[in-house]
Amino acid sequence: MDITDTERLDLKAKIKKNPAWYCLLFTVFAFSLLPEYISPFILFISYIIFKRQWTREGRLAKVGNIGKLEMGFMGLMLISAIWSPTKLDTLGSAGLWWAVILIQVMIFNLARTRERIKKVIIAIVASAAVNGAVGAVQFVTFVLSANKYLPSSFVLTTPFYRALDTAVYSAVPFKISTFMWTNRASGFYSNPNLLASFMHVAFPLGVYLLLNAKTKKEKALSFTALTFISFGMASTQTRAGCYVLIAAWAVMFILFIRRHALKMLALFIPAGGSSVFALLVRYGKINIYPNVQFLPVSPEEAMLSTARHFEIWKDLTDYLTHHIGACIFGMGFGCEQTGNILLNNYALKKPHAHNFVIEMWAELGIIGLIFLAVIIIRAVGKLLEIKTKEAEVLTLVITVLASYVSLLIFGLSDYIFNSPKQIILIMMLWGLIQAISYTYEKHEIQMPKDIKTVTKSEIENLIHQ
């Protein structure tokens, strides 16, 4: 029996002994690569395996403090169906959150060692790299085909599941409205902005792997993954996404400049270069369609999109401030009523607010917005209370925080909770944050004055490492 056979048998034995852990890794990796209508079922199967294993071992699955807050928040989603004029959409949208929180529960319960936390991060980054590579190929082949350098049959379809999506959405007994771009890459997602959301989550996590790589092979794989993620981001042609990615790199460069300046500068070549190139294309400073009479993307379209976003925010704010019930309690969870208000009251055919703060205000009112803010802040607090005397722990805390903040900032220009494959991003981050908080040593914070002491200690760690 050769080594390969021995390793294969060893892996089978490990999977048999702990199937829940390997199902978690598979789900984290595969969820973003499968269609929206298949991914949740993979999660359900994995969770059933996890729950059966936990029951067999006499354990109870825990949701943690953040999870308890989320369940209260999601309870409000369900209650809002009482006053929602679009009850089916409300119940369906709330159901997505209740379904996808399963990944957070699994990460929190299963990834309770440093090694396992790292493996979950590797699964996220690897999945994002595959998405980014596919997105880059989609974009490049489209540009070559549009300029008559490549037959249209060689263009990698965007979205990847376009034909299957069309067939499935046409067969269901209710209307699902989706707009599929051909010139802006989506990877395995149905929309370029959804792909951009995933790239924002994965990019800082990839930096964590790069900065803590122990071997040349690990460094090469991490840098390659970050290159694919950067190219994937650029291929979406999402302006806000490119700005946020550059900003995330800049912040991490400043924070890690003392120990990792060369690595971060090298990373700017694919990350900054591709993002700047994408922005110049989107604003018409570089023409990548010299042989095309009607440009697929024009500077005028980009400016019109920006103006339309401001118009949406202004109109929804106007509506909510003039309807006290909607202002306080919302119009019911789910985007459908937001789209109805924009269309019927302001003649804007837009599906949502293109801003997660305003959208959540519209759906669940000020009460829901405060609830979500508490969860967001609580998660940040769990990261900041981690002791960061070790260099690796410091990079972990900073990069996970950068991933979290990048997603939320991007959400100020687009709604980032619009599908199972998007909702799972925030759930994975909350699960990771909870697992990190459980695994790593923390500061004692009992009084407000403790915050000042902890902050001073963390700044000193950052300066001296």
Short mmCIF file of C-alpha atoms in Angstrom, two decimals:
data_model
loop_
_atom_site.label_atom_id
_atom_site.label_comp_id
_atom_site.label_asym_id
_atom_site.label_seq_id
_atom_site.Cartn_x
_atom_site.Cartn_y
_atom_site.Cartn_z
CA MET A 1 0.00 0.00 0.00
CA ASP A 2 1.52 3.35 -1.05
CA ILE A 3 1.46 6.62 0.86
CA THR A 4 -1.45 7.96 -1.17
CA ASP A 5 -3.65 5.01 -0.22
CA THR A 6 -2.63 5.37 3.42
CA GLU A 7 -3.50 9.07 3.43
CA ARG A 8 -6.81 8.31 1.74
CA LEU A 9 -7.76 5.77 4.38
CA ASP A 10 -6.65 8.15 7.11
CA LEU A 11 -8.89 10.89 5.69
CA LYS A 12 -11.85 8.51 5.48
CA ALA A 13 -11.31 7.55 9.12
CA LYS A 14 -11.18 11.23 10.15
CA ILE A 15 -14.38 12.04 8.23
CA LYS A 16 -16.16 9.05 9.76
CA LYS A 17 -15.06 10.09 13.23
CA ASN A 18 -16.03 13.76 12.84
CA PRO A 19 -18.38 14.15 9.82
CA ALA A 20 -19.84 17.45 11.04
CA TRP A 21 -16.48 19.23 10.83
CA TYR A 22 -15.80 18.13 7.26
CA CYS A 23 -19.37 18.93 6.24
CA LEU A 24 -18.83 22.44 7.61
CA LEU A 25 -15.66 22.93 5.56
CA PHE A 26 -17.38 21.60 2.44
CA THR A 27 -20.40 23.86 2.98
CA VAL A 28 -18.27 26.97 3.55
CA PHE A 29 -16.35 26.23 0.35
CA ALA A 30 -19.22 25.08 -1.87
CA PHE A 31 -22.04 27.42 -0.78
CA SER A 32 -20.86 30.30 -2.98
CA LEU A 33 -20.12 28.02 -5.94
CA LEU A 34 -23.61 26.53 -6.25
CA PRO A 35 -26.85 28.18 -7.45
CA GLU A 36 -28.98 30.08 -4.92
CA TYR A 37 -31.69 27.39 -5.03
CA ILE A 38 -29.25 24.54 -4.26
CA SER A 39 -26.82 26.02 -1.72
CA PRO A 40 -29.32 26.19 1.19
CA PHE A 41 -30.10 22.48 0.83
CA ILE A 42 -26.39 21.67 1.15
CA LEU A 43 -26.39 23.69 4.37
CA PHE A 44 -29.50 21.88 5.68
CA ILE A 45 -27.90 18.47 5.06
CA SER A 46 -24.67 19.55 6.77
CA TYR A 47 -26.57 20.90 9.75
CA ILE A 48 -28.56 17.67 10.13
CA ILE A 49 -25.28 15.72 10.17
CA PHE A 50 -23.85 18.17 12.70
CA LYS A 51 -26.95 17.96 14.93
CA ARG A 52 -27.01 14.15 14.85
CA GLN A 53 -23.33 14.00 15.78
CA TRP A 54 -23.82 16.50 18.60
CA THR A 55 -26.81 14.55 19.93
CA ARG A 56 -24.89 11.28 19.75
CA GLU A 57 -22.03 12.85 21.73
CA GLY A 58 -24.43 14.30 24.30
CA ARG A 59 -23.69 17.93 23.41
CA LEU A 60 -25.98 20.90 22.98
CA ALA A 61 -25.52 23.26 20.02
CA LYS A 62 -24.96 26.78 21.32
CA VAL A 63 -25.77 30.04 19.53
CA GLY A 64 -23.74 32.39 21.76
CA ASN A 65 -24.57 35.93 22.84
CA ILE A 66 -24.53 37.32 19.31
CA GLY A 67 -26.69 34.42 18.13
CA LYS A 68 -29.27 35.14 20.85
CA LEU A 69 -29.46 38.77 19.76
CA GLU A 70 -29.85 37.65 16.16
CA MET A 71 -32.70 35.32 17.06
CA GLY A 72 -34.50 38.23 18.69
CA PHE A 73 -33.85 40.31 15.58
CA MET A 74 -35.13 37.55 13.32
CA GLY A 75 -38.14 37.12 15.59
CA LEU A 76 -38.98 40.76 14.82
CA MET A 77 -38.71 39.90 11.12
CA LEU A 78 -41.41 37.24 11.53
CA ILE A 79 -43.63 39.45 13.70
CA SER A 80 -43.51 42.18 11.03
CA ALA A 81 -45.58 39.90 8.79
CA ILE A 82 -48.58 41.04 10.90
CA TRP A 83 -48.48 44.55 9.41
CA SER A 84 -46.65 43.79 6.17
CA PRO A 85 -48.68 44.32 2.97
CA THR A 86 -46.44 41.72 1.29
CA LYS A 87 -46.74 38.88 3.82
CA LEU A 88 -45.40 36.08 1.63
CA ASP A 89 -42.27 38.07 0.82
CA THR A 90 -41.84 38.92 4.50
CA LEU A 91 -42.14 35.32 5.65
CA GLY A 92 -39.91 34.08 2.82
CA SER A 93 -37.21 36.70 3.48
CA ALA A 94 -37.26 36.03 7.23
CA GLY A 95 -37.08 32.31 6.48
CA LEU A 96 -33.81 32.84 4.62
CA TRP A 97 -32.22 34.37 7.72
CA TRP A 98 -33.51 31.57 9.95
CA ALA A 99 -32.11 29.02 7.49
CA VAL A 100 -28.70 30.59 6.91
CA ILE A 101 -27.97 31.20 10.61
CA LEU A 102 -27.27 27.45 10.74
CA ILE A 103 -23.80 28.09 9.27
CA GLN A 104 -23.04 30.49 12.11
CA VAL A 105 -24.11 27.92 14.70
CA MET A 106 -21.90 25.29 13.07
CA ILE A 107 -18.83 27.54 12.91
CA PHE A 108 -19.25 28.66 16.52
CA ASN A 109 -19.61 25.09 17.82
CA LEU A 110 -17.09 23.32 15.57
CA ALA A 111 -14.27 25.85 15.00
CA ARG A 112 -13.07 26.17 18.58
CA THR A 113 -9.32 25.81 18.09
CA ARG A 114 -6.78 28.03 16.34
CA GLU A 115 -6.18 25.40 13.69
CA ARG A 116 -9.87 25.02 12.90
CA ILE A 117 -10.47 28.77 12.74
CA LYS A 118 -7.66 28.97 10.19
CA LYS A 119 -9.14 26.11 8.15
CA VAL A 120 -12.52 27.85 7.98
CA ILE A 121 -10.75 30.98 6.74
CA ILE A 122 -8.86 28.91 4.14
CA ALA A 123 -12.18 27.46 2.90
CA ILE A 124 -13.67 30.96 2.55
CA VAL A 125 -10.62 32.34 0.73
CA ALA A 126 -10.33 29.31 -1.57
CA SER A 127 -14.00 29.59 -2.56
CA ALA A 128 -13.59 33.33 -3.21
CA ALA A 129 -10.47 32.69 -5.30
CA VAL A 130 -12.39 30.26 -7.52
CA ASN A 131 -15.18 32.82 -7.89
CA GLY A 132 -12.68 35.57 -8.66
CA ALA A 133 -10.84 33.48 -11.27
CA VAL A 134 -14.13 32.61 -13.00
CA GLY A 135 -15.21 36.26 -12.88
CA ALA A 136 -11.94 37.38 -14.46
CA VAL A 137 -12.32 34.85 -17.28
CA GLN A 138 -15.95 35.93 -17.81
CA PHE A 139 -14.90 39.56 -18.14
CA VAL A 140 -11.85 39.00 -20.34
CA THR A 141 -13.61 36.64 -22.75
CA PHE A 142 -16.55 39.07 -23.05
CA VAL A 143 -14.23 41.98 -23.88
CA LEU A 144 -12.32 39.90 -26.45
CA SER A 145 -15.56 38.73 -28.03
CA ALA A 146 -17.07 42.23 -28.10
CA ASN A 147 -13.96 43.43 -29.96
CA LYS A 148 -14.20 40.50 -32.45
CA TYR A 149 -11.02 38.84 -31.21
CA LEU A 150 -12.83 35.78 -29.89
CA PRO A 151 -15.90 33.88 -31.12
CA SER A 152 -18.95 34.41 -28.92
CA SER A 153 -19.12 30.65 -28.31
CA PHE A 154 -15.86 30.92 -26.33
CA VAL A 155 -17.22 33.52 -23.90
CA LEU A 156 -17.64 32.15 -20.39
CA THR A 157 -21.26 32.85 -19.54
CA THR A 158 -22.05 35.39 -16.87
CA PRO A 159 -23.74 34.64 -14.59
CA PHE A 160 -22.25 31.14 -14.70
CA TYR A 161 -25.68 29.52 -14.19
CA ARG A 162 -27.55 31.86 -16.55
CA ALA A 163 -29.35 29.14 -18.54
CA LEU A 164 -30.20 27.10 -15.44
CA ASP A 165 -31.34 30.21 -13.56
CA THR A 166 -33.65 31.21 -16.40
CA ALA A 167 -35.18 27.74 -16.54
CA VAL A 168 -35.69 27.48 -12.77
CA TYR A 169 -37.05 31.00 -12.28
CA SER A 170 -39.44 30.56 -15.20
CA ALA A 171 -40.78 27.30 -13.76
CA VAL A 172 -41.63 28.52 -10.27
CA PRO A 173 -45.28 29.55 -9.66
CA PHE A 174 -44.33 33.08 -8.57
CA LYS A 175 -42.37 35.86 -10.21
CA ILE A 176 -38.66 36.22 -9.48
CA SER A 177 -37.23 39.36 -11.02
CA THR A 178 -33.51 39.17 -11.81
CA PHE A 179 -31.43 41.35 -14.10
CA MET A 180 -28.46 39.48 -15.57
CA TRP A 181 -25.50 41.48 -16.84
CA THR A 182 -23.35 40.12 -19.64
CA ASN A 183 -20.56 42.72 -19.52
CA ARG A 184 -20.01 42.77 -15.75
CA ALA A 185 -18.78 39.49 -14.28
CA SER A 186 -20.72 37.68 -11.57
CA GLY A 187 -18.67 34.53 -11.08
CA PHE A 188 -20.98 31.88 -9.64
CA TYR A 189 -23.32 34.59 -8.30
CA SER A 190 -26.36 35.97 -10.13
CA ASN A 191 -25.32 39.61 -9.86
CA PRO A 192 -21.95 41.45 -9.96
CA ASN A 193 -22.67 43.29 -6.70
CA LEU A 194 -23.24 39.98 -4.94
CA LEU A 195 -19.86 38.74 -6.15
CA ALA A 196 -18.29 42.02 -4.99
CA SER A 197 -19.71 41.44 -1.49
CA PHE A 198 -17.93 38.08 -1.28
CA MET A 199 -14.66 39.56 -2.53
CA HIS A 200 -14.78 42.14 0.28
CA VAL A 201 -15.24 39.46 2.92
CA ALA A 202 -12.48 37.24 1.52
CA PHE A 203 -9.78 39.81 0.67
CA PRO A 204 -8.73 40.73 4.26
CA LEU A 205 -8.99 37.06 5.30
CA GLY A 206 -6.62 36.23 2.45
CA VAL A 207 -4.23 38.86 3.82
CA TYR A 208 -4.28 37.03 7.16
CA LEU A 209 -3.21 33.82 5.41
CA LEU A 210 -0.50 35.62 3.42
CA LEU A 211 1.03 37.38 6.43
CA ASN A 212 1.08 34.20 8.50
CA ALA A 213 2.25 31.79 5.80
CA LYS A 214 5.02 29.54 7.08
CA THR A 215 6.31 28.08 3.81
CA LYS A 216 6.98 29.32 0.29
CA LYS A 217 4.11 27.17 -0.97
CA GLU A 218 1.67 28.75 1.50
CA LYS A 219 2.85 32.24 0.54
CA ALA A 220 2.48 31.47 -3.17
CA LEU A 221 -1.00 29.99 -2.72
CA SER A 222 -2.17 32.90 -0.54
CA PHE A 223 -0.82 35.51 -2.96
CA THR A 224 -2.38 33.70 -5.93
CA ALA A 225 -5.74 33.52 -4.14
CA LEU A 226 -5.57 37.26 -3.34
CA THR A 227 -4.72 37.98 -6.98
CA PHE A 228 -7.78 36.06 -8.18
CA ILE A 229 -9.97 37.79 -5.59
CA SER A 230 -8.66 41.21 -6.71
CA PHE A 231 -9.24 40.39 -10.37
CA GLY A 232 -12.70 39.10 -9.51
CA MET A 233 -13.52 42.35 -7.76
CA ALA A 234 -12.28 44.39 -10.73
CA SER A 235 -14.23 42.21 -13.18
CA THR A 236 -17.52 43.18 -11.51
CA GLN A 237 -16.89 46.81 -12.57
CA THR A 238 -18.47 47.85 -9.26
CA ARG A 239 -17.13 51.31 -8.45
CA ALA A 240 -17.91 51.33 -4.73
CA GLY A 241 -16.46 47.84 -4.49
CA CYS A 242 -13.16 48.90 -6.03
CA TYR A 243 -12.91 51.93 -3.76
CA VAL A 244 -13.60 49.83 -0.65
CA LEU A 245 -11.03 47.19 -1.64
CA ILE A 246 -8.35 49.85 -2.16
CA ALA A 247 -9.28 51.43 1.18
CA ALA A 248 -9.11 48.05 2.94
CA TRP A 249 -5.65 47.44 1.50
CA ALA A 250 -4.51 50.93 2.53
CA VAL A 251 -5.69 50.53 6.13
CA MET A 252 -4.06 47.11 6.48
CA PHE A 253 -0.86 48.40 4.87
CA ILE A 254 -0.63 51.17 7.45
CA LEU A 255 -1.35 48.81 10.34
CA PHE A 256 1.07 46.12 9.14
CA ILE A 257 3.76 48.35 7.65
CA ARG A 258 6.29 47.66 10.41
CA ARG A 259 6.49 43.89 9.88
CA HIS A 260 4.94 43.24 6.49
CA ALA A 261 5.59 46.28 4.29
CA LEU A 262 7.09 44.31 1.38
CA LYS A 263 4.28 41.74 1.28
CA MET A 264 1.61 44.43 1.38
CA LEU A 265 3.36 46.51 -1.29
CA ALA A 266 3.61 43.42 -3.51
CA LEU A 267 -0.09 42.79 -2.96
CA PHE A 268 -0.94 46.28 -4.18
CA ILE A 269 0.22 45.30 -7.68
CA PRO A 270 -2.76 42.98 -8.34
CA ALA A 271 -5.17 44.52 -5.82
CA GLY A 272 -4.63 48.22 -6.48
CA GLY A 273 -3.69 47.79 -10.12
CA SER A 274 -6.81 45.87 -11.09
CA SER A 275 -9.14 48.11 -9.06
CA VAL A 276 -7.68 51.34 -10.47
CA PHE A 277 -7.89 49.88 -13.98
CA ALA A 278 -11.55 48.94 -13.43
CA LEU A 279 -12.38 52.44 -12.18
CA LEU A 280 -10.65 54.08 -15.15
CA VAL A 281 -12.63 51.84 -17.50
CA ARG A 282 -15.91 52.55 -15.73
CA TYR A 283 -15.35 56.31 -15.85
CA GLY A 284 -14.36 56.20 -19.53
CA LYS A 285 -10.69 57.13 -19.06
CA ILE A 286 -9.60 53.85 -20.68
CA ASN A 287 -11.48 52.39 -23.62
CA ILE A 288 -11.34 48.60 -23.72
CA TYR A 289 -13.93 48.44 -26.51
CA PRO A 290 -12.18 50.17 -29.45
CA ASN A 291 -14.07 48.08 -32.02
CA VAL A 292 -17.51 48.50 -30.45
CA GLN A 293 -19.89 51.22 -31.63
CA PHE A 294 -22.21 51.11 -28.61
CA LEU A 295 -20.23 50.75 -25.38
CA PRO A 296 -21.56 48.11 -22.93
CA VAL A 297 -20.57 50.44 -20.06
CA SER A 298 -20.27 54.20 -20.45
CA PRO A 299 -19.16 57.04 -18.13
CA GLU A 300 -22.64 58.53 -18.49
CA GLU A 301 -24.19 55.29 -17.23
CA ALA A 302 -21.87 55.32 -14.21
CA MET A 303 -22.76 58.89 -13.28
CA LEU A 304 -26.47 58.22 -13.83
CA SER A 305 -26.24 55.22 -11.50
CA THR A 306 -24.70 57.39 -8.78
CA ALA A 307 -27.37 60.06 -9.18
CA ARG A 308 -30.10 57.40 -9.06
CA HIS A 309 -28.73 56.02 -5.79
CA PHE A 310 -28.93 59.45 -4.16
CA GLU A 311 -32.45 59.85 -5.50
CA ILE A 312 -33.51 56.50 -3.99
CA TRP A 313 -32.07 57.41 -0.58
CA LYS A 314 -33.73 60.85 -0.65
CA ASP A 315 -37.14 59.49 -1.66
CA LEU A 316 -37.20 56.66 0.89
CA THR A 317 -36.08 59.01 3.65
CA ASP A 318 -38.87 61.36 2.61
CA TYR A 319 -41.44 58.56 2.74
CA LEU A 320 -40.32 57.21 6.10
CA THR A 321 -40.17 60.60 7.79
CA HIS A 322 -43.72 61.32 6.64
CA HIS A 323 -45.21 57.97 7.73
CA ILE A 324 -44.75 57.56 11.48
CA GLY A 325 -45.77 53.88 11.57
CA ALA A 326 -43.33 52.90 8.84
CA CYS A 327 -40.65 55.08 10.44
CA ILE A 328 -40.86 53.31 13.81
CA PHE A 329 -41.96 49.76 12.92
CA GLY A 330 -41.13 49.50 9.21
CA MET A 331 -43.27 48.25 6.36
CA GLY A 332 -42.55 44.57 6.93
CA PHE A 333 -39.40 42.57 6.34
CA GLY A 334 -38.41 41.91 2.71
CA CYS A 335 -37.59 44.18 -0.21
CA GLU A 336 -40.85 43.85 -2.14
CA GLN A 337 -42.71 46.65 -0.37
CA THR A 338 -39.68 48.95 -0.67
CA GLY A 339 -39.75 48.39 -4.43
CA ASN A 340 -43.49 49.04 -4.49
CA ILE A 341 -43.10 52.35 -2.63
CA LEU A 342 -40.31 53.51 -4.94
CA LEU A 343 -42.33 52.61 -8.03
CA ASN A 344 -45.80 53.78 -6.98
CA ASN A 345 -44.84 56.91 -5.05
CA TYR A 346 -41.68 58.07 -6.83
CA ALA A 347 -41.77 56.38 -10.27
CA LEU A 348 -38.46 54.61 -9.57
CA LYS A 349 -38.28 51.00 -10.74
CA LYS A 350 -35.74 49.79 -8.20
CA PRO A 351 -35.97 46.60 -6.10
CA HIS A 352 -34.48 47.98 -2.87
CA ALA A 353 -32.79 50.96 -1.23
CA HIS A 354 -29.22 50.17 -2.38
CA ASN A 355 -28.18 50.88 1.20
CA PHE A 356 -28.56 48.33 3.98
CA VAL A 357 -29.18 50.98 6.66
CA ILE A 358 -32.03 52.69 4.79
CA GLU A 359 -33.40 49.35 3.58
CA MET A 360 -33.49 47.94 7.12
CA TRP A 361 -35.12 51.16 8.32
CA ALA A 362 -37.78 50.76 5.62
CA GLU A 363 -38.38 47.11 6.44
CA LEU A 364 -38.21 47.03 10.25
CA GLY A 365 -38.23 50.69 11.23
CA ILE A 366 -36.06 52.40 13.79
CA ILE A 367 -36.65 49.48 16.17
CA GLY A 368 -35.12 47.00 13.72
CA LEU A 369 -32.30 49.37 12.85
CA ILE A 370 -31.34 49.72 16.53
CA PHE A 371 -31.53 45.94 16.94
CA LEU A 372 -29.15 45.41 14.01
CA ALA A 373 -26.80 48.14 15.25
CA VAL A 374 -26.53 46.44 18.66
CA ILE A 375 -25.58 43.14 16.97
CA ILE A 376 -23.00 44.84 14.74
CA ILE A 377 -21.41 46.73 17.63
CA ARG A 378 -21.47 43.68 19.89
CA ALA A 379 -19.52 41.71 17.28
CA VAL A 380 -16.91 44.48 16.99
CA GLY A 381 -16.59 44.51 20.77
CA LYS A 382 -15.90 40.77 20.84
CA LEU A 383 -12.99 41.29 18.47
CA LEU A 384 -11.56 44.27 20.30
CA GLU A 385 -11.49 42.45 23.65
CA ILE A 386 -9.10 39.78 22.29
CA LYS A 387 -5.56 40.03 23.69
CA THR A 388 -3.20 40.62 20.76
CA LYS A 389 0.28 40.19 22.22
CA GLU A 390 1.06 37.53 19.61
CA ALA A 391 1.68 38.79 16.07
CA GLU A 392 -0.56 36.13 14.52
CA VAL A 393 -3.45 36.98 16.84
CA LEU A 394 -3.04 40.67 16.02
CA THR A 395 -3.23 40.00 12.27
CA LEU A 396 -6.26 37.74 12.79
CA VAL A 397 -8.19 40.37 14.76
CA ILE A 398 -7.33 43.19 12.35
CA THR A 399 -8.10 41.24 9.16
CA VAL A 400 -11.39 39.80 10.44
CA LEU A 401 -12.38 43.30 11.55
CA ALA A 402 -11.36 44.65 8.12
CA SER A 403 -13.44 41.97 6.43
CA TYR A 404 -16.45 42.81 8.59
CA VAL A 405 -16.15 46.58 8.15
CA SER A 406 -15.49 46.28 4.39
CA LEU A 407 -18.74 44.36 3.89
CA LEU A 408 -20.73 46.89 5.94
CA ILE A 409 -19.21 49.90 4.18
CA PHE A 410 -19.93 48.34 0.79
CA GLY A 411 -23.47 47.87 2.08
CA LEU A 412 -23.89 51.65 2.20
CA SER A 413 -24.02 51.63 -1.61
CA ASP A 414 -25.85 48.35 -2.14
CA TYR A 415 -28.15 46.06 -0.16
CA ILE A 416 -25.93 43.27 1.18
CA PHE A 417 -28.66 40.95 2.52
CA ASN A 418 -30.42 40.23 -0.74
CA SER A 419 -30.00 36.48 -1.19
CA PRO A 420 -28.95 33.32 0.73
CA LYS A 421 -25.46 33.53 -0.77
CA GLN A 422 -25.15 37.10 0.46
CA ILE A 423 -26.75 36.66 3.88
CA ILE A 424 -24.39 33.78 4.62
CA LEU A 425 -21.43 36.18 4.41
CA ILE A 426 -22.43 38.10 7.51
CA MET A 427 -23.40 34.84 9.24
CA MET A 428 -19.98 33.32 8.56
CA LEU A 429 -18.30 36.44 9.93
CA TRP A 430 -20.44 36.44 13.07
CA GLY A 431 -19.70 32.74 13.51
CA LEU A 432 -15.96 33.35 13.08
CA ILE A 433 -16.02 36.25 15.53
CA GLN A 434 -17.79 34.12 18.12
CA ALA A 435 -15.34 31.24 17.59
CA ILE A 436 -12.36 33.60 17.90
CA SER A 437 -13.80 35.11 21.06
CA TYR A 438 -14.24 31.61 22.54
CA THR A 439 -10.76 30.39 21.52
CA TYR A 440 -8.45 33.31 22.26
CA GLU A 441 -7.62 34.96 25.57
CA LYS A 442 -9.58 38.13 26.26
CA HIS A 443 -9.24 41.28 28.32
CA GLU A 444 -11.50 41.77 31.30
CA ILE A 445 -13.90 44.63 30.47
CA GLN A 446 -16.32 45.31 33.30
CA MET A 447 -16.21 49.09 33.69
CA PRO A 448 -16.11 51.92 31.11
CA LYS A 449 -12.60 52.82 32.30
CA ASP A 450 -11.43 49.32 31.26
CA ILE A 451 -12.05 50.25 27.63
CA LYS A 452 -9.42 53.01 27.83
CA THR A 453 -6.87 50.60 29.36
CA VAL A 454 -7.55 47.91 26.76
CA THR A 455 -7.38 50.41 23.88
CA LYS A 456 -4.03 51.70 25.11
CA SER A 457 -2.69 48.16 25.42
CA GLU A 458 -3.82 47.20 21.90
CA ILE A 459 -2.26 50.33 20.36
CA GLU A 460 1.03 49.50 22.05
CA ASN A 461 0.85 45.94 20.69
CA LEU A 462 0.23 47.31 17.22
CA ILE A 463 3.18 49.70 17.40
CA HIS A 464 5.69 47.24 18.83
CA GLN A 465 4.90 44.21 16.67
#
